[in-house]
Short mmCIF file of C-alpha atoms and ligand atoms in Angstrom, two decimals:
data_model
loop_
_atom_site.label_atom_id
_atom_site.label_comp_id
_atom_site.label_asym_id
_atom_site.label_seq_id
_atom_site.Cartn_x
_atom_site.Cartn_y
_atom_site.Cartn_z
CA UNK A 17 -0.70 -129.17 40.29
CA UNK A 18 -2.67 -131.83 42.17
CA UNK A 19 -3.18 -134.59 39.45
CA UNK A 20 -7.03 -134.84 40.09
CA UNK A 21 -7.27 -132.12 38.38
CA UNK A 22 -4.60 -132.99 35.10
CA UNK A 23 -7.78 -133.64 32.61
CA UNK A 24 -5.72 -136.40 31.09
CA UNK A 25 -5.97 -138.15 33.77
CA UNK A 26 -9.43 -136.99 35.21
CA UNK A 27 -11.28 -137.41 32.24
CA UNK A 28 -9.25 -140.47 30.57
CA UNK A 29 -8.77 -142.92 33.01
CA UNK A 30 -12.04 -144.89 32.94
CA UNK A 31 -11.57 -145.48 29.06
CA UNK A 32 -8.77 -147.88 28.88
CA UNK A 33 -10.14 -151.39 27.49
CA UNK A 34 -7.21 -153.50 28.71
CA UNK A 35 -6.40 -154.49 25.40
CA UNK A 36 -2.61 -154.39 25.07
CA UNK A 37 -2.17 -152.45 21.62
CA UNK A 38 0.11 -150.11 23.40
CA UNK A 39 2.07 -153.01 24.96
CA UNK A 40 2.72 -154.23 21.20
CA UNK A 41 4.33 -150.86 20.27
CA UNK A 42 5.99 -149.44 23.63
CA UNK A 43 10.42 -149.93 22.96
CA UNK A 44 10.31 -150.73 27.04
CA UNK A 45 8.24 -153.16 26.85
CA UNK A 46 9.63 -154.89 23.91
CA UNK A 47 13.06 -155.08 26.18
CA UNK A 48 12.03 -155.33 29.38
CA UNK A 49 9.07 -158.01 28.96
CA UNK A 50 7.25 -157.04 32.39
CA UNK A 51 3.50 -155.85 32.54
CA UNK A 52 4.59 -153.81 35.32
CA UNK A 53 6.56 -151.72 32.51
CA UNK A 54 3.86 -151.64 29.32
CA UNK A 55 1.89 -148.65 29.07
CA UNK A 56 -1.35 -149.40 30.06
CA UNK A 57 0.49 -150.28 33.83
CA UNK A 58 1.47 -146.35 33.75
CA UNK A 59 -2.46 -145.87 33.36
CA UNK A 60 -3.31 -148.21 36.10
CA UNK A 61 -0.24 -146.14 38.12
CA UNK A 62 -1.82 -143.37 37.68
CA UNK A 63 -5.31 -144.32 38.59
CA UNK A 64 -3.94 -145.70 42.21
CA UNK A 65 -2.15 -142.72 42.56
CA UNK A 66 -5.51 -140.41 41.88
CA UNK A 67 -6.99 -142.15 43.67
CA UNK A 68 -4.85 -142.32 46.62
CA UNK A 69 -4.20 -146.30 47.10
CA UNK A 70 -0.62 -145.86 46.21
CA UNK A 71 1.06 -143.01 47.23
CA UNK A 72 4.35 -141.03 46.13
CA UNK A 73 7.12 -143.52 46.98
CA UNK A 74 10.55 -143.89 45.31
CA UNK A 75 9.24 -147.40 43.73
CA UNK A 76 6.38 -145.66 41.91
CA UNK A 77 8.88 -142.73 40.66
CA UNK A 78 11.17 -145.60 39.27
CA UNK A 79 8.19 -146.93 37.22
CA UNK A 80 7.02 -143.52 36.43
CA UNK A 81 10.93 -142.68 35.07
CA UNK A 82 10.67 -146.00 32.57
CA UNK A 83 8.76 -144.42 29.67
CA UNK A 84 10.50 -142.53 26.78
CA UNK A 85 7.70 -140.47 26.09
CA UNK A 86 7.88 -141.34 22.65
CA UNK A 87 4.07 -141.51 21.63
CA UNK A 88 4.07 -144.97 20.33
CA UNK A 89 1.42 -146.35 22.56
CA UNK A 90 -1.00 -142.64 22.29
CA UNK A 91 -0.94 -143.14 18.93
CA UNK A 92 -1.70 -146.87 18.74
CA UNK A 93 -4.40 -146.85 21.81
CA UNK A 94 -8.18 -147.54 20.36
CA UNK A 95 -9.82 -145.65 23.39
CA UNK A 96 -7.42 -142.22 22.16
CA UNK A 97 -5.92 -142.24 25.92
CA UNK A 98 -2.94 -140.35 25.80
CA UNK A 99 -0.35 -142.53 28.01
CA UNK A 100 2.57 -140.32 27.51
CA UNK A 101 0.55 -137.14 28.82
CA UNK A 102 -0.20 -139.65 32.08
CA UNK A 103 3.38 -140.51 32.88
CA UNK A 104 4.09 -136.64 32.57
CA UNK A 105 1.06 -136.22 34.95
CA UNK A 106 2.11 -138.41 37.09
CA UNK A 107 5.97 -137.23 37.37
CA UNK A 108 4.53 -133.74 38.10
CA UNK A 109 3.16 -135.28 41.46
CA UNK A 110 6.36 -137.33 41.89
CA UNK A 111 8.36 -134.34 41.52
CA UNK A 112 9.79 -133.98 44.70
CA UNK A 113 11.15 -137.18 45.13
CA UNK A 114 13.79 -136.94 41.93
CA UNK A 115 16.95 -136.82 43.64
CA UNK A 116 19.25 -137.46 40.44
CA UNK A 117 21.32 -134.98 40.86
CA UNK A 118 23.18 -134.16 37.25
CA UNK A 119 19.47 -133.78 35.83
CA UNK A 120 18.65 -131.16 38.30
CA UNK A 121 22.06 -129.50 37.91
CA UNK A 122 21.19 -129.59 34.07
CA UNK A 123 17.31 -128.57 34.44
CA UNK A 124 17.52 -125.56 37.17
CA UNK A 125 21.03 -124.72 35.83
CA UNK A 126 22.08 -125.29 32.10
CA UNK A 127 18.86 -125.41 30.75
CA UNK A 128 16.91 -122.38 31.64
CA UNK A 129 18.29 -119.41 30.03
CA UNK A 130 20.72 -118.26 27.13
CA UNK A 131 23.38 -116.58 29.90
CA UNK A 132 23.43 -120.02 31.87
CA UNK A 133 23.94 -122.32 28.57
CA UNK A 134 27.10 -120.26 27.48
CA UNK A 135 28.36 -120.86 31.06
CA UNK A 136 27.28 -124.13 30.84
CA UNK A 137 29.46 -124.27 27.63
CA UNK A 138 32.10 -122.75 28.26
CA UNK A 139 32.63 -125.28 31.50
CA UNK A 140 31.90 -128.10 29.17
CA UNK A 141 34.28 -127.25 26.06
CA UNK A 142 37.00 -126.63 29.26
CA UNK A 143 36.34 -129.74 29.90
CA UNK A 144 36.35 -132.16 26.94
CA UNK A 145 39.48 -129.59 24.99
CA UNK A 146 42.03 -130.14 28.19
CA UNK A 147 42.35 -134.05 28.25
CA UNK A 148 40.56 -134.26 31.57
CA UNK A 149 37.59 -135.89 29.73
CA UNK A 150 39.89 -139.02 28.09
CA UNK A 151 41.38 -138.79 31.83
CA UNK A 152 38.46 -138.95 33.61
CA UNK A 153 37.22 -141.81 31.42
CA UNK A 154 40.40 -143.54 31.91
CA UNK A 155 40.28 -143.80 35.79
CA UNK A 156 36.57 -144.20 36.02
CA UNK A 157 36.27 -141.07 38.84
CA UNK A 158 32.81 -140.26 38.11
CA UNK A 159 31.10 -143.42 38.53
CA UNK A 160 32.44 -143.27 42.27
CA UNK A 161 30.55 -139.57 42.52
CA UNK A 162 27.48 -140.02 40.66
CA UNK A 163 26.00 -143.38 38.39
CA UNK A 164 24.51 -140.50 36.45
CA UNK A 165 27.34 -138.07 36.08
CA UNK A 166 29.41 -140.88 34.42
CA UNK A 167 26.55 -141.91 31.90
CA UNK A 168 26.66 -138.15 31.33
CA UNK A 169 30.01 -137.78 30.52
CA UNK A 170 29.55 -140.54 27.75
CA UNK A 171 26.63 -139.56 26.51
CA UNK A 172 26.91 -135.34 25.82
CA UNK A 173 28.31 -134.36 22.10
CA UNK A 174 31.48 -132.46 21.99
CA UNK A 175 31.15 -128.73 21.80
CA UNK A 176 32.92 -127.06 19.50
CA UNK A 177 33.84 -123.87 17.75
CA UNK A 178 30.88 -121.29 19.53
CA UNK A 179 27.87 -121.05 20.08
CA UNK A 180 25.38 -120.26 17.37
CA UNK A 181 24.11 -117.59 18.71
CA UNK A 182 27.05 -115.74 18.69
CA UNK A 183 27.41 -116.24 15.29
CA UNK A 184 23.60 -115.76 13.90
CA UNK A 185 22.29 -111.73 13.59
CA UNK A 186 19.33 -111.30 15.41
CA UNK A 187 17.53 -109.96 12.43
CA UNK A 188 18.85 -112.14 8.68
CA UNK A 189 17.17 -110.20 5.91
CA UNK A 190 16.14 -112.39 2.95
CA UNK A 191 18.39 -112.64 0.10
CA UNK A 192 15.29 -111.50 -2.01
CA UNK A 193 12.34 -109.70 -2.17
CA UNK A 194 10.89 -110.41 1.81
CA UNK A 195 7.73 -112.49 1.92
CA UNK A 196 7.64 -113.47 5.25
CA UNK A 197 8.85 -112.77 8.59
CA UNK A 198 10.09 -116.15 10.02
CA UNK A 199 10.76 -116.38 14.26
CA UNK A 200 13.49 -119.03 14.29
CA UNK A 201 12.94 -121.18 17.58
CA UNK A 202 17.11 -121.89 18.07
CA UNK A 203 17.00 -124.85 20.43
CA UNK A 204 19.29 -125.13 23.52
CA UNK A 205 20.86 -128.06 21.40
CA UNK A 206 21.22 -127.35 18.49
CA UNK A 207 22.66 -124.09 19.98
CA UNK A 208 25.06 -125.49 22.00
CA UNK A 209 26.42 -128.90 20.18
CA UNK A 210 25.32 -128.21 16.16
CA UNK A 211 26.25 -124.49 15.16
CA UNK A 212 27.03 -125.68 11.83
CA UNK A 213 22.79 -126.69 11.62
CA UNK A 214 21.60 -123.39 12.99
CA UNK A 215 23.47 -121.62 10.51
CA UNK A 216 22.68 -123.61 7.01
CA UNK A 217 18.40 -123.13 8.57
CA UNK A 218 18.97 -119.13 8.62
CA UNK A 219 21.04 -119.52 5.20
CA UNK A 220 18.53 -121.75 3.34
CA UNK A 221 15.31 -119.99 4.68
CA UNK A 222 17.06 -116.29 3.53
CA UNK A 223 17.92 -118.17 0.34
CA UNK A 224 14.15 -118.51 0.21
CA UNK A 225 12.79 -115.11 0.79
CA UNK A 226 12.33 -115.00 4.75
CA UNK A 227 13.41 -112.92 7.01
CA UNK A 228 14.80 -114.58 10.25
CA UNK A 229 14.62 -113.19 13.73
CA UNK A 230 16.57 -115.49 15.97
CA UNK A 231 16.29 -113.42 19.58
CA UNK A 232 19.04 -113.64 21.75
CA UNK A 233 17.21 -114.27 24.85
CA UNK A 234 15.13 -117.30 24.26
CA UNK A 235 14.79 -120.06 27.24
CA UNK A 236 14.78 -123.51 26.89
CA UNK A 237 11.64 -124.84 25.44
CA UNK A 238 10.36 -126.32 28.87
CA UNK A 239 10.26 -130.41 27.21
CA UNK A 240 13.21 -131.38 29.31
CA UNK A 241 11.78 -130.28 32.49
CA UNK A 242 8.32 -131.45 31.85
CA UNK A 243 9.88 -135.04 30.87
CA UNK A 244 11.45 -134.59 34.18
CA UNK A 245 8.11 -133.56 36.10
CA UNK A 246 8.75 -129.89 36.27
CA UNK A 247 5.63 -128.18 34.52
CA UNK A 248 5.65 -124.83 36.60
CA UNK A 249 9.21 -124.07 34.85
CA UNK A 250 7.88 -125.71 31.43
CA UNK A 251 5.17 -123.41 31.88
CA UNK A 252 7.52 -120.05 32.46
CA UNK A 253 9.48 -120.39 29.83
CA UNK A 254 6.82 -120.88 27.36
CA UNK A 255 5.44 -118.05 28.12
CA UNK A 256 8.56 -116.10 27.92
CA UNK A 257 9.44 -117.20 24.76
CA UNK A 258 6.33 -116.64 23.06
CA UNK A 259 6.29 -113.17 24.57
CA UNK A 260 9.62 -112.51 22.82
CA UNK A 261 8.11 -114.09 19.28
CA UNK A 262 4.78 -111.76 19.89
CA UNK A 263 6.59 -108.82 20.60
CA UNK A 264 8.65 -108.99 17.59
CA UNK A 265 5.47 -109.31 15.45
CA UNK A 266 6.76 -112.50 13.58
CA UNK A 267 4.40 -114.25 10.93
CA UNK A 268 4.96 -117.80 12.24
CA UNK A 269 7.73 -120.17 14.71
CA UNK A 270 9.99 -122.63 13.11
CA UNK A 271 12.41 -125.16 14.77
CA UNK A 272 14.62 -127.63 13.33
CA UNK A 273 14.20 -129.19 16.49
CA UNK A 274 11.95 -132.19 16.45
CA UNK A 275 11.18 -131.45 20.28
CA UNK A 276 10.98 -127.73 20.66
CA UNK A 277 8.40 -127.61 17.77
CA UNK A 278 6.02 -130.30 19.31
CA UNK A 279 6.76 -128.46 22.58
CA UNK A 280 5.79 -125.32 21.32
CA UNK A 281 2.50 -126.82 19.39
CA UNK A 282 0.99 -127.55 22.60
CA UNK A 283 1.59 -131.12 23.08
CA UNK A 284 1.72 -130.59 26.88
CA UNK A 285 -0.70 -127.77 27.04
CA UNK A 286 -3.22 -129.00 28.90
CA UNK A 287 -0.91 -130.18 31.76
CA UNK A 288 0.54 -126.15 31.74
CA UNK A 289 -2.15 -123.74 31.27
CA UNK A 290 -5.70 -123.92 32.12
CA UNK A 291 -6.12 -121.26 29.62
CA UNK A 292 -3.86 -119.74 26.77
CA UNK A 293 -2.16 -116.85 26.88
CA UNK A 294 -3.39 -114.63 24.42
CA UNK A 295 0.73 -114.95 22.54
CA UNK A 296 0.55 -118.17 23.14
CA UNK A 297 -3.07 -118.55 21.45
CA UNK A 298 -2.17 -115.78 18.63
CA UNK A 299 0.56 -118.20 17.53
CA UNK A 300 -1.78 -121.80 18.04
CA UNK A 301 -1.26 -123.55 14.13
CA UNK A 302 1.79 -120.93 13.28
CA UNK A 303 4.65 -123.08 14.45
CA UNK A 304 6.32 -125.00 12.23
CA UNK A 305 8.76 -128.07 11.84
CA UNK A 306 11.34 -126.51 9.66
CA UNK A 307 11.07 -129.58 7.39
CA UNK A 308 7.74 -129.28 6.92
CA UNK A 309 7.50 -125.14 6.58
CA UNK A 310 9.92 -125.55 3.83
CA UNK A 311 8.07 -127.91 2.03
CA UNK A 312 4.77 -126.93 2.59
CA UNK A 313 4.86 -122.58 3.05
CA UNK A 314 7.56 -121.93 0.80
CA UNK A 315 8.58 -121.72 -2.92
CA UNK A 316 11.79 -123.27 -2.76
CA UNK A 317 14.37 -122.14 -4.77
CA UNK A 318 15.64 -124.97 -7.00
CA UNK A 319 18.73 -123.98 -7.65
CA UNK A 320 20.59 -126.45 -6.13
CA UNK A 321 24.05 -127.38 -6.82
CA UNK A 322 25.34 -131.10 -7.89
CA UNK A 323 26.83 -132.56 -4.23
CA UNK A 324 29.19 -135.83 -4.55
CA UNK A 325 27.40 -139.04 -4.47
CA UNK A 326 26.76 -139.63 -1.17
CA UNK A 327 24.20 -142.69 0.21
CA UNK A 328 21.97 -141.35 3.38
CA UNK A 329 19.76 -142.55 5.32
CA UNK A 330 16.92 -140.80 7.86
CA UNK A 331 15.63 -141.33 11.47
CA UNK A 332 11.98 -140.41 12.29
CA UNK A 333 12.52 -138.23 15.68
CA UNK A 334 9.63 -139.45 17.63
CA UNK A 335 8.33 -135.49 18.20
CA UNK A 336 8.15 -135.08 14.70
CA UNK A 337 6.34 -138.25 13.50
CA UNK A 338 4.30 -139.04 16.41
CA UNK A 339 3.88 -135.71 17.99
CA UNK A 340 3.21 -133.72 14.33
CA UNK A 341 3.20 -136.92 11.41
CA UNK A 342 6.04 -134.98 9.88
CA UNK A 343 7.59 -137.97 7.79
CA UNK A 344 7.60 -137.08 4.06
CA UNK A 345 8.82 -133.92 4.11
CA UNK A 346 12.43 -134.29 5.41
CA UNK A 347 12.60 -137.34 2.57
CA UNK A 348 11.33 -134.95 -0.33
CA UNK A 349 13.91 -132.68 0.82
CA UNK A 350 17.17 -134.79 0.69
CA UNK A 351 15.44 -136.09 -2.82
CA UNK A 352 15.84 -132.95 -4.21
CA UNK A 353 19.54 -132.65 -3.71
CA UNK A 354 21.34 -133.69 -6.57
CA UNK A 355 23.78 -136.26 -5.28
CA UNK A 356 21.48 -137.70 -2.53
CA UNK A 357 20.36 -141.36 -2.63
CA UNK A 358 18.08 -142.20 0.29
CA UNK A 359 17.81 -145.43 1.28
CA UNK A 360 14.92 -146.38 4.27
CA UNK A 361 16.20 -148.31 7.12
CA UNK A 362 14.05 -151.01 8.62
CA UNK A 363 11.96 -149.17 11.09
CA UNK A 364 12.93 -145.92 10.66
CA UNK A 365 9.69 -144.78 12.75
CA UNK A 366 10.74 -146.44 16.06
CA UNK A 367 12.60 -144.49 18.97
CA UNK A 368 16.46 -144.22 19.38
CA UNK A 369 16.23 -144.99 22.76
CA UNK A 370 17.76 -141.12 23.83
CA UNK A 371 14.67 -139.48 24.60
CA UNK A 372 16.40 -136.82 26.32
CA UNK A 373 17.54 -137.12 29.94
CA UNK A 374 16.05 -140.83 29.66
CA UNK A 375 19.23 -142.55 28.65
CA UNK A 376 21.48 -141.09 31.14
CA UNK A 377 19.28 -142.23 34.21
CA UNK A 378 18.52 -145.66 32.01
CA UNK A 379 21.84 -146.44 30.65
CA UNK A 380 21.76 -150.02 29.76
CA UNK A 381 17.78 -149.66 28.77
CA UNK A 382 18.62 -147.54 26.29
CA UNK A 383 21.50 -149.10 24.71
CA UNK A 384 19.37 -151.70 23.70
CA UNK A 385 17.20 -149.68 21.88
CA UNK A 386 19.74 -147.92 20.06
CA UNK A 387 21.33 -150.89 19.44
CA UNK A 388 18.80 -152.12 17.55
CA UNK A 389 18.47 -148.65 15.48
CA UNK A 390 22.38 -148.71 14.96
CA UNK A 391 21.96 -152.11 13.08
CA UNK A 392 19.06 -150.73 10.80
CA UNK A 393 21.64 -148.08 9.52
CA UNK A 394 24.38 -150.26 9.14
CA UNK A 395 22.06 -152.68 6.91
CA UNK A 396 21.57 -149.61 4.68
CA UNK A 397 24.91 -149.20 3.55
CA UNK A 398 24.68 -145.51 4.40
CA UNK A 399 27.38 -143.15 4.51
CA UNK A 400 25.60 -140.35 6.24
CA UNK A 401 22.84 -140.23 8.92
CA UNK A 402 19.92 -137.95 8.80
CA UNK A 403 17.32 -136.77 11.55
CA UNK A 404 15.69 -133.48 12.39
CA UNK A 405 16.54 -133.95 16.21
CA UNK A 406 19.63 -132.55 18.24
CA UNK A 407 18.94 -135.12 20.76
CA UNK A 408 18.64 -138.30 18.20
CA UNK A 409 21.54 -136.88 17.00
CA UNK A 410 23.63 -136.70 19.61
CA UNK A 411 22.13 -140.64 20.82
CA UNK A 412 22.73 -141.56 17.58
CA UNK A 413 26.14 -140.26 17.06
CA UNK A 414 26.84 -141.82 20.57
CA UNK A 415 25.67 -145.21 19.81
CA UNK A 416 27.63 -145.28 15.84
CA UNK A 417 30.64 -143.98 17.86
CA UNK A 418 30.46 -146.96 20.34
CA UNK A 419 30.25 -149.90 16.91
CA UNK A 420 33.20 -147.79 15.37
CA UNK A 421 30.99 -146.50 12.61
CA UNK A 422 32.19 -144.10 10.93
CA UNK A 423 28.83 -141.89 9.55
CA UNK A 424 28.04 -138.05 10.69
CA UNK A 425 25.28 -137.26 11.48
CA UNK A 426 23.22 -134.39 10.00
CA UNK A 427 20.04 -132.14 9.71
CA UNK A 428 18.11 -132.88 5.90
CA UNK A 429 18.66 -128.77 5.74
CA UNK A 430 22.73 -129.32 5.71
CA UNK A 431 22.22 -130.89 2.20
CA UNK A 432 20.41 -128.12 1.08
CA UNK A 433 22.74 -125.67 2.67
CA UNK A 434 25.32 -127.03 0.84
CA UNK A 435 23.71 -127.43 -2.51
CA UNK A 436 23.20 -123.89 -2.62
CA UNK A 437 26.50 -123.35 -2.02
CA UNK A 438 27.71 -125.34 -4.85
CA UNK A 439 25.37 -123.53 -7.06
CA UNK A 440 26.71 -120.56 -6.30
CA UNK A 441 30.85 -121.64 -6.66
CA UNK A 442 29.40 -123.10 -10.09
CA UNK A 443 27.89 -120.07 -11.35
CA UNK A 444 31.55 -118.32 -10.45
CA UNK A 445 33.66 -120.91 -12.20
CA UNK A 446 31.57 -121.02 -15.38
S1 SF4 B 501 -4.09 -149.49 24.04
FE1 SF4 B 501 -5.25 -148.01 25.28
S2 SF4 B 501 -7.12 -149.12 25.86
FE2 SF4 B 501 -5.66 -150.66 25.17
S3 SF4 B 501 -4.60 -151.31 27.06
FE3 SF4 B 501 -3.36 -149.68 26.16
S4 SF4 B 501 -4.09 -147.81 27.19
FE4 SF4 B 501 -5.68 -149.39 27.57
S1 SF4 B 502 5.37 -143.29 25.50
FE1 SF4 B 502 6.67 -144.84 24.48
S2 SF4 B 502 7.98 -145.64 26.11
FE2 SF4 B 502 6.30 -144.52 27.13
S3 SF4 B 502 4.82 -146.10 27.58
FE3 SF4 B 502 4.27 -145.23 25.58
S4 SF4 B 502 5.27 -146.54 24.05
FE4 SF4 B 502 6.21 -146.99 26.04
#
């Protein structure tokens, strides 16, 4: 894809006003202090580069790699320029210089279909169960192989138990009478690192009168390789998966992913197809947040157990606020557990710093950002982290692990998981 012809750049370029609202909003810039890293130097990047006064070099692919996608500055620009859709653009055309090796291993490898994530497990569950993590840690091995492998190793979740697919049926009747046949989008994260989450989302929406179809041969949902400037592969596997979801005659897609559902709403559509596939279009405005399809599709069943007292607090994942203004809904769903204070943290809205692959190629940068977030929670006096993100979780859970807090960190759907658990032991006892 030659990016004269990526309309967000084409047709967006000429529009930006110089004003600096993105700068006020971007988490880089507000660490790094440089023009050369606020947003509106990505557009200028990108002009050059369309217009062929700067051409693909490893300095411009360093700049390029500095953005976290997170959709502060889109959402904040007067002119409507989409700056995050312009870095993509422009890491498309840089493609072929990424030579970080661990992300390709990951993208072309781990990430691309079911079969190679349960290798891709199994190696890594080998590898964190036998000691040879804590002794690899210990002598410091990996930093002399690869920077990237070693920010790797600190960074990835510990497996455990199996995968949830292995443990989900590919067809979960509801509980009641069916209303709805839900296609449940299971995430190569949550998958692989938060089995516990993928099962409480089939319980809770079968609780609720859905069927669930969770196929077993889903791909990844393409946002890791497009972050990393591989659109052709973004592209394939969206249209594989939505094949599979068509096929199966679903009513409507839901993730509790905050990144596979923007990924799957089209936030990089214009950068993949020129047109829609027809599944593709059948499904446009049927994919859900699960969050948000809960509150908003269903008639939840209220009866919900009393939990222990428990004070939590909840992250905005970037994809879901930015990407789909999902922000009330995961709040009126912990409010509805009995036993569930939520108490805001100071700028719950702003990024983690994780953004996917980002932190393990920008260490340090990231670190500060999470920093920052780790401090809001421990103001709140929470006992348990919430987000709707495998990836914010898994930043998240890395950064409270480094300060020696001791919170876990969990999906809003957990609670009610667990709630309607507790009704049920109730009902038993009485
Ligand atoms: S907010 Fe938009 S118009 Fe203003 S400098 Fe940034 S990109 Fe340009
Ligand atoms: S998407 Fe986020 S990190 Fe990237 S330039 Fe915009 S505000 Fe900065």
């Amino acid at each position: 894809m030659a990016l004269q012809q990526v309309p967000a750049v084409k047709d967006l370029l000429r529009k930006c006003v110089r004003c600096g609202k993105c700068r006020s909003v971007c988490p880089i810039f507000k660490e790094i202090k440089n023009e050369g890293a606020a947003p509106r130097a990505h557009v200028f990047l990108t002009q050059l580069m369309r217009d062929g006064e700067l051409g693909a070099t490893a300095d411009v692919a360093e700049r390029a790699s500095r953005c976290l996608l997170c959709k502060s500055c889109s959402k904040e620009c007067p002119s409507g320029i989409p700056v995050d859709q312009m870095v993509v653009a422009m890491r498309h055309h840089l493609h072929d210089l990424n030579n970080d090796t661990t992300k390709k291993l990951m993208l072309n490898h781990m990430f691309k279909d079911r079969k190679a994530l349960g290798r891709a497990r199994f190696l890594l569950q080998s590898y964190q169960s036998t000691g040879i993590k804590s002794l690899v840690q210990k002598t410091g091995v990996l930093g002399l192989v690869s920077k990237d492998l070693d920010k790797a190793n600190k960074l990835i979740a510990p497996v455990s138990g199996t995968m949830a697919s292995k443990n989900i049926p590919e067809t979960a009747p509801a509980k009641g009478k069916r209303k709805i046949r839900v296609g449940y989008f299971l995430g190569c994260a949550t998958n692989m690192f938060y089995p516990k989450r993928a099962r409480d989302t089939v319980e809770v929406l079968t609780a609720n009168n859905c069927e669930v179809f969770t196929p077993s041969d889903l791909h990844c949902c393409g946002m890791p390789h497009i972050a990393n400037g591989d659109a052709e592969s973004a592209a394939a596997m969206t249209r594989h998966n939505f094949k599979i979801f068509f096929d199966a005659g679903v009513d409507v897609i839901i993730s509790d992913c905050a990144s596979c559902s923007s990924m799957l709403q089209g936030d990089y559509y214009d950068q993949l197809f020129q047109e829609l596939p027809e599944e593709i279009a059948h499904f446009k405005g049927k994919i859900y947040d699960l969050n948000k399809f809960l509150i908003d599709h269903v008639d939840l069943n209220n009866d919900l157990g009393q939990l222990p007292a428990v004070k939590v607090t909840y992250h905005d994942p970037c994809h879901l606020v930015k990407s789909q203004g999902v922000t009330k809904e995961p709040r009126q769903l912990l409010n509805m557990v009995p036993g569930v204070e939520l108490v805001e943290m100071v700028g719950a809205d702003q990024c983690c710093g994780g953004a996917g692959t980002f932190s393990m190629g920008h260490y340090d940068l990231s670190r500060k950002i999470l920093d920052r977030k780790i401090q809001a929670i421990e103001d709140t006096g929470a006992e348990i982290l919430t987000t709707s993100c495998p990836a914010c979780s898994m930043q998240l859970g890395h950064g409270l692990n480094e300060h020696a807090m001791p919170l876990t960190v969990k999906h809003p759907v957990e609670f009610l998981a667990e709630a309607y658990r507790q009704a049920k032991r109730s009902t038993k006892i009485s």
